[in-house]
Amino acid sequence: MRITDFHITPIAISDPPLLNAAGLHAPYALRVIVEVVSNDDIYGLGELPGGADVVADLEAIRHLVVGRDPFHLTAMAMDIEAHFGEAVSGDRNAMRTTIHSRRAARSFGAVEVACLDLIGKAIGRPVCDLLGGKVRDRVPFSAYLFYKYEGAGGELGFDTDPNATGWAAARQAAALTPEGIVAQAQAMCQAFGFKSLKLKGGVFEPEVEVNTIFALREAFGPQVPLRLDPNAVWSVDTAIAYGKKLEGALEYLEDPTRGQEGMAAVARAVDIPLATNMCTTSFDDLPGSIRLGSERVILSDHHFWGGLRASVELARICRTFGRGLSMHSNSHVGISLRAMAHLAAAVPNLTYACDTHYPWQVEEPLVGGRLQFDDGDLVVGDAPGLGIELDRVALATLHENYVRCGLTRRDDEAEMQKVQPGWKFKATRW
Amino acid sequence: MRITDFHITPIAISDPPLLNAAGLHAPYALRVIVEVVSNDDIYGLGELPGGADVVADLEAIRHLVVGRDPFHLTAMAMDIEAHFGEAVSGDRNAMRTTIHSRRAARSFGAVEVACLDLIGKAIGRPVCDLLGGKVRDRVPFSAYLFYKYEGAGGELGFDTDPNATGWAAARQAAALTPEGIVAQAQAMCQAFGFKSLKLKGGVFEPEVEVNTIFALREAFGPQVPLRLDPNAVWSVDTAIAYGKKLEGALEYLEDPTRGQEGMAAVARAVDIPLATNMCTTSFDDLPGSIRLGSERVILSDHHFWGGLRASVELARICRTFGRGLSMHSNSHVGISLRAMAHLAAAVPNLTYACDTHYPWQVEEPLVGGRLQFDDGDLVVGDAPGLGIELDRVALATLHENYVRCGLTRRDDEAEMQKVQPGWKFKATRW
């Protein structure tokens, strides 16, 4: 089997004005859909965070994908790693740099998912069976809550639809207070059945965000696990002070502060498991994390760790070194969601509900449209590959969105400045 | 696809009187051949170190193998792990013990290889393609040198064949001096083409073994990598003293002393990479190894680490934490040799020549008989599965050997006492 075609399609999907430590989501989130096609005309799908630089990176490795056997994934990963090393330093054998390693992991990760989808379809097996097989049929996800301005994103810009009801209404409603977040959580859980809640923080003063957690706890009861993610904009002292207030209230506290040393200091002082997708985000970061004890839970993300097989290897490292494993998300469509679910179904120690932005999106370039959660879970069945088929008309529309919207990279700071002139990202805000 | 049959066949293969720190090899080495058969009548093969206790362990997990989907390997591994936990403690949810974890890893490892062979045959792909694909076509092996008494083992007992020539003559010749080992090395390299040498030490006083290394270096030149394995019977002081004499002469020094603390002390004092298959032999041992810096090279062994996929995960851990990776061996036939070669072909950082006892054996329960080395390498082709077929007549003969020889477990100390009455194993001898 040989890969004969490699299609790279940037898309833009509607995204509401969600607030985070870096600023504000633009009306569109950018993704890239990759498709590998085999000489026997089977295709496999992958998806990754988008932008012009991502498209350029993928175009640059086209010759390392086309002509390859999709089973020969490690060799392809090594060639892609070498390519970016050379691109950065001019020397194929140069020492790896963090930036080029991350570009390589991101590019290969999407191609690997597409190859596994292709292989699964070719041999009539779900992708999870290529990762050691399912250990669970249902993958729980958590409700991902955001402070937000009013608006739905996409073609409406940040306008709202006055006829919306249920989650569609909550999705476009403002949520700038603890009460607003509770209402958002109730609507999201009502619509999707999620049984744990994650709040994206780092937006308001820590007091407000801690009060939001307490409001959620009050509304949902202590049996619903809660997480807070200030995206590392708290100082160590702030993280310790507010962390102590949150003891007993959180399943885990995600990236309260920046860097492994800072996280380790907070971990020593606060009796809440710390989690990260910011200070330990690659295999190169793990020795420092293990040495310092900077977090107890790693948030995996196959888009950044180099694919599904690399994520299985990360899971082994977490088991070996006594670290927990959860899963990070960005705005995404169903290809990534299915890949995340297959991975989570196959990994024994992925015991936390996974993050997903999926409820915040509305478009879907897949036959059958939006994927459905069943009581907060995705059910991983036995359909070959990822178990999805591309809707090429819908994909073309989303690619049109990409061309028309004019966005070429995610820039939450610039978007925020449209609302709050002069607003600046601060690595440590409080 | 379902596993409908699980055959467990203990065998005994001729083994010469090889000396090591634990004593003397018996005239037969014990192995167990496992075979899984699918509902569509495809079979897959695995092999593991043998003995009555190994057979009993495999019989005890029969119900966890038969009826399973061979792709669902992680779930099977978890059930086998739980089985041995329960067998040891009476409590399925008990804390794992080291002993039961090792029994689980050993049992599952062989079944996993058989399942991967079966899957490979079912989908027309070599086993290495189920591990991420080949990164090399040729897997180099090293010459495994032993001090030994005269004799060939097997049905001849420890008698010799006066008409033997070439390697067959060297295989039965005594090698009890540096000169004897040099002659053995020359004959083995002549016959198999190996380009690196490993000496099993821990047999004679350190001075003799160090002199043997220098004699090999003199005979083969500095371009041939040399390794010495005293099997941990040196004290830390002895290991440091003789390690210093060996600086510049060894590719690595394997298990000079016992335990991670001792190894770490030697590692700090001696400028030779230390390797281990004794003090860090399971995932549970890795945190201590990383924390202490007890060795720079891990000797993988899929028989003990829980199979080929677990070994790929070990390889990732070695890359992540800056440890080298090599491969350990016991006396074995071609099923294990092919499995080792497929693993080594797929693992990018397995950059050392692998150990193998294969030249010391003569029987082979495979169609076509003994596997051939090509200039010291095994060539990993594209034949489905492991690329081998069982010779059931030869297997029956080797099973007869097992029944007739009366050995039920490896006991090198008892065997040594037949030659040197009163000889006792010592954990630290020098």
mmCIF file of N, CA and C in Angstrom, chain B residues 55 201 337 359:
data_model
loop_
_atom_site.group_PDB
_atom_site.id
_atom_site.type_symbol
_atom_site.label_atom_id
_atom_site.label_comp_id
_atom_site.label_asym_id
_atom_site.label_seq_id
_atom_site.Cartn_x
_atom_site.Cartn_y
_atom_site.Cartn_z
ATOM 1 N N VAL B 55 4.727 -22.978 32.351
ATOM 2 C CA VAL B 55 3.609 -23.700 31.733
ATOM 3 C C VAL B 55 2.351 -23.546 32.592
ATOM 4 N N GLY B 201 30.624 -12.627 31.804
ATOM 5 C CA GLY B 201 31.629 -12.730 32.867
ATOM 6 C C GLY B 201 31.005 -13.171 34.175
ATOM 7 N N LEU B 337 13.891 -15.217 18.198
ATOM 8 C CA LEU B 337 14.870 -14.465 17.405
ATOM 9 C C LEU B 337 14.176 -13.569 16.376
ATOM 10 N N PRO B 359 23.562 -18.816 18.358
ATOM 11 C CA PRO B 359 24.613 -19.721 17.862
ATOM 12 C C PRO B 359 24.864 -20.930 18.766
#
